[in-house]
mmCIF file of C-alpha atoms in Angstrom:
data_model
loop_
_atom_site.group_PDB
_atom_site.id
_atom_site.type_symbol
_atom_site.label_atom_id
_atom_site.label_comp_id
_atom_site.label_asym_id
_atom_site.label_seq_id
_atom_site.Cartn_x
_atom_site.Cartn_y
_atom_site.Cartn_z
ATOM 1 C CA ALA A 1 0.042 -0.019 0.036
ATOM 2 C CA ALA A 2 2.896 2.370 0.670
ATOM 3 C CA ALA A 3 4.008 2.197 -2.920
ATOM 4 C CA ASP A 4 0.597 3.302 -4.082
ATOM 5 C CA PRO A 5 0.593 7.076 -4.111
ATOM 6 C CA VAL A 6 -3.209 7.339 -3.811
ATOM 7 C CA SER A 7 -3.261 5.363 -0.530
ATOM 8 C CA VAL A 8 -0.405 7.341 1.077
ATOM 9 C CA LEU A 9 -1.457 9.944 3.540
ATOM 10 C CA PRO A 10 -1.131 13.564 2.388
ATOM 11 C CA GLY A 11 1.991 15.289 3.670
ATOM 12 C CA SER A 12 3.870 12.035 4.311
ATOM 13 C CA LEU A 13 7.467 11.699 3.199
ATOM 14 C CA GLU A 14 6.611 9.003 0.580
ATOM 15 C CA ARG A 15 4.063 11.085 -1.137
ATOM 16 C CA GLY A 16 6.490 14.019 -1.350
ATOM 17 C CA SER A 17 9.148 11.764 -2.877
ATOM 18 C CA TRP A 18 6.618 10.360 -5.445
ATOM 19 C CA CYS A 19 5.570 13.896 -6.340
ATOM 20 C CA ASN A 20 9.180 14.912 -6.875
ATOM 21 C CA GLU A 21 9.802 11.969 -9.098
ATOM 22 C CA HIS A 22 6.646 12.751 -11.071
ATOM 23 C CA ASP A 23 7.613 16.388 -11.490
ATOM 24 C CA THR A 24 11.111 15.408 -12.543
ATOM 25 C CA MET A 25 9.801 13.024 -15.060
ATOM 26 C CA HIS A 26 7.467 15.719 -16.584
ATOM 27 C CA LYS A 27 10.363 18.183 -16.805
ATOM 28 C CA ARG A 28 12.402 15.624 -18.659
ATOM 29 C CA LEU A 29 9.506 14.825 -21.022
ATOM 30 C CA ASP A 30 9.029 18.615 -21.617
ATOM 31 C CA ILE A 31 12.743 18.882 -22.595
ATOM 32 C CA ILE A 32 12.400 15.809 -24.933
ATOM 33 C CA GLU A 33 9.307 17.287 -26.460
ATOM 34 C CA GLU A 34 10.994 20.532 -27.128
ATOM 35 C CA LYS A 35 13.989 18.776 -28.728
ATOM 36 C CA VAL A 36 11.700 16.755 -30.918
ATOM 37 C CA ILE A 37 9.685 19.789 -32.049
ATOM 38 C CA LYS A 38 12.969 21.625 -32.910
ATOM 39 C CA THR A 39 14.238 18.623 -34.768
ATOM 40 C CA VAL A 40 11.046 18.338 -36.846
ATOM 41 C CA GLU A 41 11.084 21.998 -37.588
ATOM 42 C CA HIS A 42 14.733 21.787 -38.786
ATOM 43 C CA LEU A 43 13.961 18.671 -40.986
ATOM 44 C CA GLU A 44 10.958 20.398 -42.494
ATOM 45 C CA SER A 45 13.178 23.342 -43.397
ATOM 46 C CA GLU A 46 15.837 21.036 -44.931
ATOM 47 C CA VAL A 47 13.242 19.160 -46.943
ATOM 48 C CA LYS A 48 11.776 22.361 -48.238
ATOM 49 C CA SER A 49 15.140 23.627 -49.162
ATOM 50 C CA LEU A 50 16.017 20.355 -50.970
ATOM 51 C CA LEU A 51 12.649 20.467 -52.812
ATOM 52 C CA ASN A 52 13.327 24.015 -53.951
ATOM 53 C CA ILE A 53 16.801 23.029 -55.214
ATOM 54 C CA ILE A 54 15.363 20.084 -57.167
ATOM 55 C CA SER A 55 12.645 22.258 -58.565
ATOM 56 C CA GLU A 56 15.063 24.933 -59.741
ATOM 57 C CA THR A 57 17.414 22.378 -61.171
ATOM 58 C CA THR A 58 14.697 20.598 -63.119
ATOM 59 C CA SER A 59 13.220 23.766 -64.461
ATOM 60 C CA ASN A 60 16.687 24.689 -65.968
ATOM 61 C CA ILE A 61 17.177 21.393 -67.807
ATOM 62 C CA PRO A 62 16.646 21.845 -71.541
ATOM 63 C CA ILE A 63 14.019 19.510 -72.883
ATOM 64 C CA ALA A 64 14.166 18.229 -76.474
ATOM 65 C CA PRO A 65 10.993 18.967 -78.523
ATOM 66 C CA GLY A 66 8.417 16.152 -78.358
ATOM 67 C CA THR A 67 9.714 14.782 -75.012
ATOM 68 C CA PRO A 68 6.767 14.083 -72.595
ATOM 69 C CA LEU A 69 6.883 15.989 -69.308
ATOM 70 C CA ILE A 70 7.015 13.884 -66.195
ATOM 71 C CA ASP A 71 6.098 15.141 -62.737
ATOM 72 C CA ILE A 72 8.638 13.414 -60.410
ATOM 73 C CA PHE A 73 6.530 14.295 -57.447
ATOM 74 C CA ASP A 74 3.196 13.127 -58.961
ATOM 75 C CA GLY A 75 1.622 16.470 -58.071
ATOM 76 C CA LYS A 76 2.025 15.826 -54.309
ATOM 77 C CA TYR A 77 4.146 18.866 -53.598
#
């Protein structure tokens, strides 16, 4: 029963310890969440940059008359 935080009396030492661990875990999760968000934003920026480079490069390639145009992205971007 002592390991169950709900059954521990308020103000006891065990409950305080459990709350501290809980708070510490949430702080760590907040840090991880922030790092994941920043990483995703960075990757989105890199992908957009690469897509722009590909788009610029493909638009500058001379096409022989009569060559069918192919959308390498299938209209998804």
